[in-house]
Amino acid sequence: MEKRKCVTIPRSLDGRLQVSHRKGLPHVIYCRVWRWPDLQSHHELKALECCEFAFCSKQKDICVNPYHYRRVETPVLPPVLVPRHSEFNPQHSLLAKFRNASLHTEPLMPQNATYPDSFPVLPCPSFSSSPSSSHVQSPTSQSYPDSPNSSAEPGSPYHITAETPPPPYSMMETSPQDDVKPNNSTETLKLTFSAPHTDLRPVCYEEPEYWCSVAYYELNNRVGETFHASSRSVLVDGFTDPSNNKNRFCLGLLSNVNRNSTIEHTRRHIGKGLHLYYVGGEVYAECLSDSSIFVQSRNCNFQHGFHTTTVCKIPSGCSLKIFNNQLFAQLLAQSVNHGFEVVYELTKMCTIRMSFVKGWGAEYHRQDVTSTPCWIEVHLHGPLQWLDKVLTQMGSPHNPISSVS
């Protein structure tokens, strides 16, 4: 079926198609009708190589042939092999340089970026036709413009292609030639692999029961209980549904005796809020509110070559990929040869902070997220548990600490 020609319709002004008073992306609608009834988001679809008018190619016509698209599958992450002895050359350690950059060049205030204006336009990925197997349960959402490609930009502290997982069952070491590439380099980081080591402990990734937890804050005060997400699709909104809905975290229900007028006013503008969903090993944030949301994700910042603490503004109706499991797996696989402290530094990548309505950073009068009226902190359980297992195998840090250090 995929060898047939494209079936096209003209692209509308906003790229969407209205059916029964509801708008959606046309290729998503056709794929839902003819192939996958549970399909909800365009992030679950990738065009095949044979498709000449794929939706993400931004042409005047859109291919709606459902057999020219495939479902995104969750990639299998190879185990991290933890050596019992740390072996690396500090002069050529990429992760050490990344860690030093994040520790010693931390700005007084986070930088700011706006999606999609500050993000580079990357080519649409295509895939050769192949039978699809199991797929992740699709999230419940409307469809919005494409999020950026998951590849790290050449401006990253070190250049890695996020779509290529680290080879399994081998220990990674960087060669002396593979120092940090200049910003204008387009080459991918090259890795050499050592011979099999007898003293290695494989640590595998496992999907937890709850893929993330969400805590709500007003200024620097935690409000309410932590929400644990078992559903791959979660709404964080400003409404007041009292039922124990596994898909919704309603902030409107939460009370705080210390709440001031600014917080009250901000809460009224959260509205439909934020849609978080986890599909194909990637986490997306979708702004459903009429006001923008602001996201600080080190994983996302690394992918796009931003400073690690940059705060990204997501306008209403836009969606942004905020975490990539394969990129995290690469960093973790490389870090195990660089010592306990470098691995532990990756815990910061597993926590994502988001504020509603009000932003923070160098372009705003609020310097820190704890100065924003309403914000949430998302902990990604899968990566955190993987880190915990790796750190447990590594033992204690090499740098001793005492009461007088």
Short mmCIF file of N, CA and C in Angstrom, two decimals, residues 218-293:
data_model
loop_
_atom_site.label_atom_id
_atom_site.label_comp_id
_atom_site.label_asym_id
_atom_site.label_seq_id
_atom_site.Cartn_x
_atom_site.Cartn_y
_atom_site.Cartn_z
N GLU A 218 3.50 27.86 44.60
CA GLU A 218 3.17 29.28 44.50
C GLU A 218 4.30 30.05 45.17
N LEU A 219 5.03 30.82 44.37
CA LEU A 219 6.29 31.42 44.82
C LEU A 219 7.20 30.30 45.33
N ASN A 220 7.67 30.36 46.56
CA ASN A 220 8.56 29.29 47.05
C ASN A 220 7.85 28.32 47.99
N ASN A 221 6.51 28.26 47.91
CA ASN A 221 5.74 27.38 48.79
C ASN A 221 5.12 26.23 47.99
N ARG A 222 5.35 25.00 48.46
CA ARG A 222 4.68 23.85 47.86
C ARG A 222 3.22 23.86 48.30
N VAL A 223 2.31 23.63 47.34
CA VAL A 223 0.87 23.66 47.62
C VAL A 223 0.27 22.33 47.18
N GLY A 224 -0.46 21.67 48.08
CA GLY A 224 -1.14 20.43 47.73
C GLY A 224 -0.22 19.23 47.68
N GLU A 225 -0.81 18.09 47.35
CA GLU A 225 -0.07 16.84 47.25
C GLU A 225 0.56 16.70 45.86
N THR A 226 1.60 15.90 45.78
CA THR A 226 2.25 15.62 44.50
C THR A 226 1.36 14.71 43.66
N PHE A 227 1.25 15.04 42.39
CA PHE A 227 0.45 14.24 41.45
C PHE A 227 1.36 13.21 40.78
N HIS A 228 0.97 11.94 40.83
CA HIS A 228 1.75 10.86 40.21
C HIS A 228 1.05 10.41 38.94
N ALA A 229 1.74 10.49 37.83
CA ALA A 229 1.14 10.24 36.52
C ALA A 229 1.35 8.80 36.08
N SER A 230 0.27 8.05 36.01
CA SER A 230 0.32 6.69 35.46
C SER A 230 -0.08 6.70 33.98
N SER A 231 -0.94 7.64 33.60
CA SER A 231 -1.34 7.79 32.20
C SER A 231 -0.24 8.51 31.43
N ARG A 232 -0.02 8.10 30.17
CA ARG A 232 1.00 8.74 29.35
C ARG A 232 0.59 10.13 28.90
N SER A 233 -0.64 10.51 29.15
CA SER A 233 -1.16 11.83 28.78
C SER A 233 -1.75 12.49 30.01
N VAL A 234 -1.23 13.65 30.39
CA VAL A 234 -1.65 14.33 31.62
C VAL A 234 -1.97 15.79 31.33
N LEU A 235 -3.09 16.25 31.85
CA LEU A 235 -3.47 17.66 31.77
C LEU A 235 -3.25 18.32 33.13
N VAL A 236 -2.57 19.45 33.13
CA VAL A 236 -2.41 20.27 34.33
C VAL A 236 -3.13 21.57 34.06
N ASP A 237 -4.31 21.76 34.67
CA ASP A 237 -5.14 22.92 34.34
C ASP A 237 -5.55 23.68 35.60
N GLY A 238 -6.26 24.78 35.38
CA GLY A 238 -6.66 25.64 36.49
C GLY A 238 -8.07 25.40 36.97
N PHE A 239 -8.68 24.27 36.58
CA PHE A 239 -10.08 24.01 36.90
C PHE A 239 -10.23 23.22 38.21
N THR A 240 -11.43 22.75 38.48
CA THR A 240 -11.73 22.26 39.84
C THR A 240 -12.40 20.90 39.86
N ASP A 241 -12.03 20.00 38.97
CA ASP A 241 -12.62 18.66 38.96
C ASP A 241 -12.24 17.91 40.23
N PRO A 242 -13.22 17.55 41.08
CA PRO A 242 -12.90 16.90 42.36
C PRO A 242 -12.67 15.40 42.25
N SER A 243 -12.96 14.80 41.11
CA SER A 243 -12.79 13.35 40.97
C SER A 243 -11.31 12.99 40.88
N ASN A 244 -11.00 11.76 41.22
CA ASN A 244 -9.61 11.30 41.16
C ASN A 244 -9.27 10.86 39.73
N ASN A 245 -9.26 11.83 38.84
CA ASN A 245 -8.98 11.56 37.43
C ASN A 245 -7.48 11.36 37.24
N LYS A 246 -7.09 10.20 36.73
CA LYS A 246 -5.67 9.89 36.55
C LYS A 246 -5.03 10.71 35.44
N ASN A 247 -5.86 11.35 34.63
CA ASN A 247 -5.33 12.12 33.50
C ASN A 247 -5.25 13.62 33.78
N ARG A 248 -5.80 14.07 34.92
CA ARG A 248 -5.86 15.51 35.18
C ARG A 248 -5.34 15.87 36.57
N PHE A 249 -4.58 16.95 36.60
CA PHE A 249 -4.13 17.55 37.85
C PHE A 249 -4.73 18.95 37.88
N CYS A 250 -5.82 19.12 38.65
CA CYS A 250 -6.57 20.38 38.67
C CYS A 250 -6.04 21.29 39.77
N LEU A 251 -5.37 22.35 39.37
CA LEU A 251 -4.77 23.28 40.34
C LEU A 251 -5.82 24.15 41.00
N GLY A 252 -6.98 24.31 40.36
CA GLY A 252 -8.03 25.14 40.93
C GLY A 252 -8.57 24.61 42.24
N LEU A 253 -8.37 23.32 42.51
CA LEU A 253 -8.84 22.72 43.76
C LEU A 253 -7.97 23.07 44.96
N LEU A 254 -6.74 23.44 44.71
CA LEU A 254 -5.76 23.58 45.79
C LEU A 254 -5.89 24.93 46.49
N SER A 255 -5.87 24.89 47.81
CA SER A 255 -5.99 26.12 48.61
C SER A 255 -4.66 26.45 49.27
N ASN A 256 -4.49 27.75 49.56
CA ASN A 256 -3.27 28.22 50.20
C ASN A 256 -3.60 29.49 50.98
N VAL A 257 -3.46 29.45 52.29
CA VAL A 257 -3.83 30.60 53.12
C VAL A 257 -2.90 31.78 52.90
N ASN A 258 -1.72 31.54 52.35
CA ASN A 258 -0.75 32.61 52.11
C ASN A 258 -0.83 33.19 50.70
N ARG A 259 -1.87 32.87 49.99
CA ARG A 259 -2.01 33.30 48.59
C ARG A 259 -2.31 34.80 48.51
N ASN A 260 -1.55 35.53 47.68
CA ASN A 260 -1.78 36.97 47.53
C ASN A 260 -2.57 37.26 46.26
N SER A 261 -2.84 38.53 46.00
CA SER A 261 -3.69 38.91 44.87
C SER A 261 -3.03 38.59 43.53
N THR A 262 -1.70 38.69 43.45
CA THR A 262 -1.00 38.37 42.20
C THR A 262 -1.16 36.90 41.86
N ILE A 263 -1.04 36.06 42.86
CA ILE A 263 -1.21 34.62 42.64
C ILE A 263 -2.65 34.32 42.23
N GLU A 264 -3.61 34.93 42.91
CA GLU A 264 -5.02 34.72 42.57
C GLU A 264 -5.29 35.11 41.11
N HIS A 265 -4.77 36.26 40.72
CA HIS A 265 -4.98 36.75 39.36
C HIS A 265 -4.33 35.81 38.34
N THR A 266 -3.14 35.33 38.64
CA THR A 266 -2.44 34.42 37.73
C THR A 266 -3.18 33.10 37.61
N ARG A 267 -3.68 32.59 38.73
CA ARG A 267 -4.39 31.30 38.70
C ARG A 267 -5.63 31.36 37.81
N ARG A 268 -6.28 32.52 37.78
CA ARG A 268 -7.48 32.66 36.94
C ARG A 268 -7.14 32.60 35.45
N HIS A 269 -5.88 32.83 35.10
CA HIS A 269 -5.48 32.83 33.69
C HIS A 269 -4.81 31.51 33.27
N ILE A 270 -4.71 30.54 34.17
CA ILE A 270 -4.13 29.25 33.79
C ILE A 270 -5.04 28.54 32.80
N GLY A 271 -6.35 28.57 33.07
CA GLY A 271 -7.33 27.99 32.14
C GLY A 271 -7.07 26.53 31.83
N LYS A 272 -7.01 26.21 30.53
CA LYS A 272 -6.79 24.82 30.11
C LYS A 272 -5.37 24.36 30.39
N GLY A 273 -4.50 25.29 30.69
CA GLY A 273 -3.18 24.96 31.20
C GLY A 273 -2.24 24.26 30.25
N LEU A 274 -1.76 23.12 30.69
CA LEU A 274 -0.63 22.44 30.06
C LEU A 274 -0.96 20.98 29.82
N HIS A 275 -0.54 20.48 28.68
CA HIS A 275 -0.69 19.05 28.35
C HIS A 275 0.69 18.43 28.30
N LEU A 276 0.96 17.48 29.19
CA LEU A 276 2.20 16.72 29.18
C LEU A 276 1.92 15.34 28.63
N TYR A 277 2.72 14.88 27.68
CA TYR A 277 2.54 13.50 27.25
C TYR A 277 3.87 12.86 26.88
N TYR A 278 3.89 11.55 27.10
CA TYR A 278 5.09 10.73 26.96
C TYR A 278 4.84 9.71 25.86
N VAL A 279 5.51 9.86 24.72
CA VAL A 279 5.27 8.97 23.58
C VAL A 279 6.59 8.72 22.86
N GLY A 280 6.84 7.46 22.52
CA GLY A 280 8.04 7.12 21.77
C GLY A 280 9.33 7.46 22.48
N GLY A 281 9.34 7.41 23.83
CA GLY A 281 10.53 7.74 24.58
C GLY A 281 10.82 9.23 24.65
N GLU A 282 9.83 10.04 24.33
CA GLU A 282 10.00 11.50 24.35
C GLU A 282 8.87 12.14 25.14
N VAL A 283 9.19 13.22 25.84
CA VAL A 283 8.20 13.96 26.62
C VAL A 283 7.93 15.29 25.92
N TYR A 284 6.66 15.61 25.74
CA TYR A 284 6.25 16.86 25.09
C TYR A 284 5.44 17.71 26.06
N ALA A 285 5.57 19.02 25.92
CA ALA A 285 4.75 19.98 26.66
C ALA A 285 3.97 20.79 25.64
N GLU A 286 2.66 20.84 25.83
CA GLU A 286 1.76 21.51 24.90
C GLU A 286 0.98 22.57 25.66
N CYS A 287 1.04 23.80 25.19
CA CYS A 287 0.36 24.90 25.87
C CYS A 287 -1.08 24.99 25.39
N LEU A 288 -2.03 24.65 26.26
CA LEU A 288 -3.45 24.75 25.95
C LEU A 288 -4.06 26.04 26.48
N SER A 289 -3.32 26.72 27.35
CA SER A 289 -3.79 27.97 27.94
C SER A 289 -3.78 29.09 26.91
N ASP A 290 -4.57 30.12 27.17
CA ASP A 290 -4.52 31.31 26.32
C ASP A 290 -3.25 32.11 26.57
N SER A 291 -2.62 31.89 27.71
CA SER A 291 -1.35 32.55 28.04
C SER A 291 -0.20 31.58 27.85
N SER A 292 0.99 32.12 27.68
CA SER A 292 2.17 31.28 27.44
C SER A 292 2.56 30.52 28.70
N ILE A 293 3.31 29.43 28.50
CA ILE A 293 3.96 28.74 29.61
C ILE A 293 5.47 28.85 29.39
#
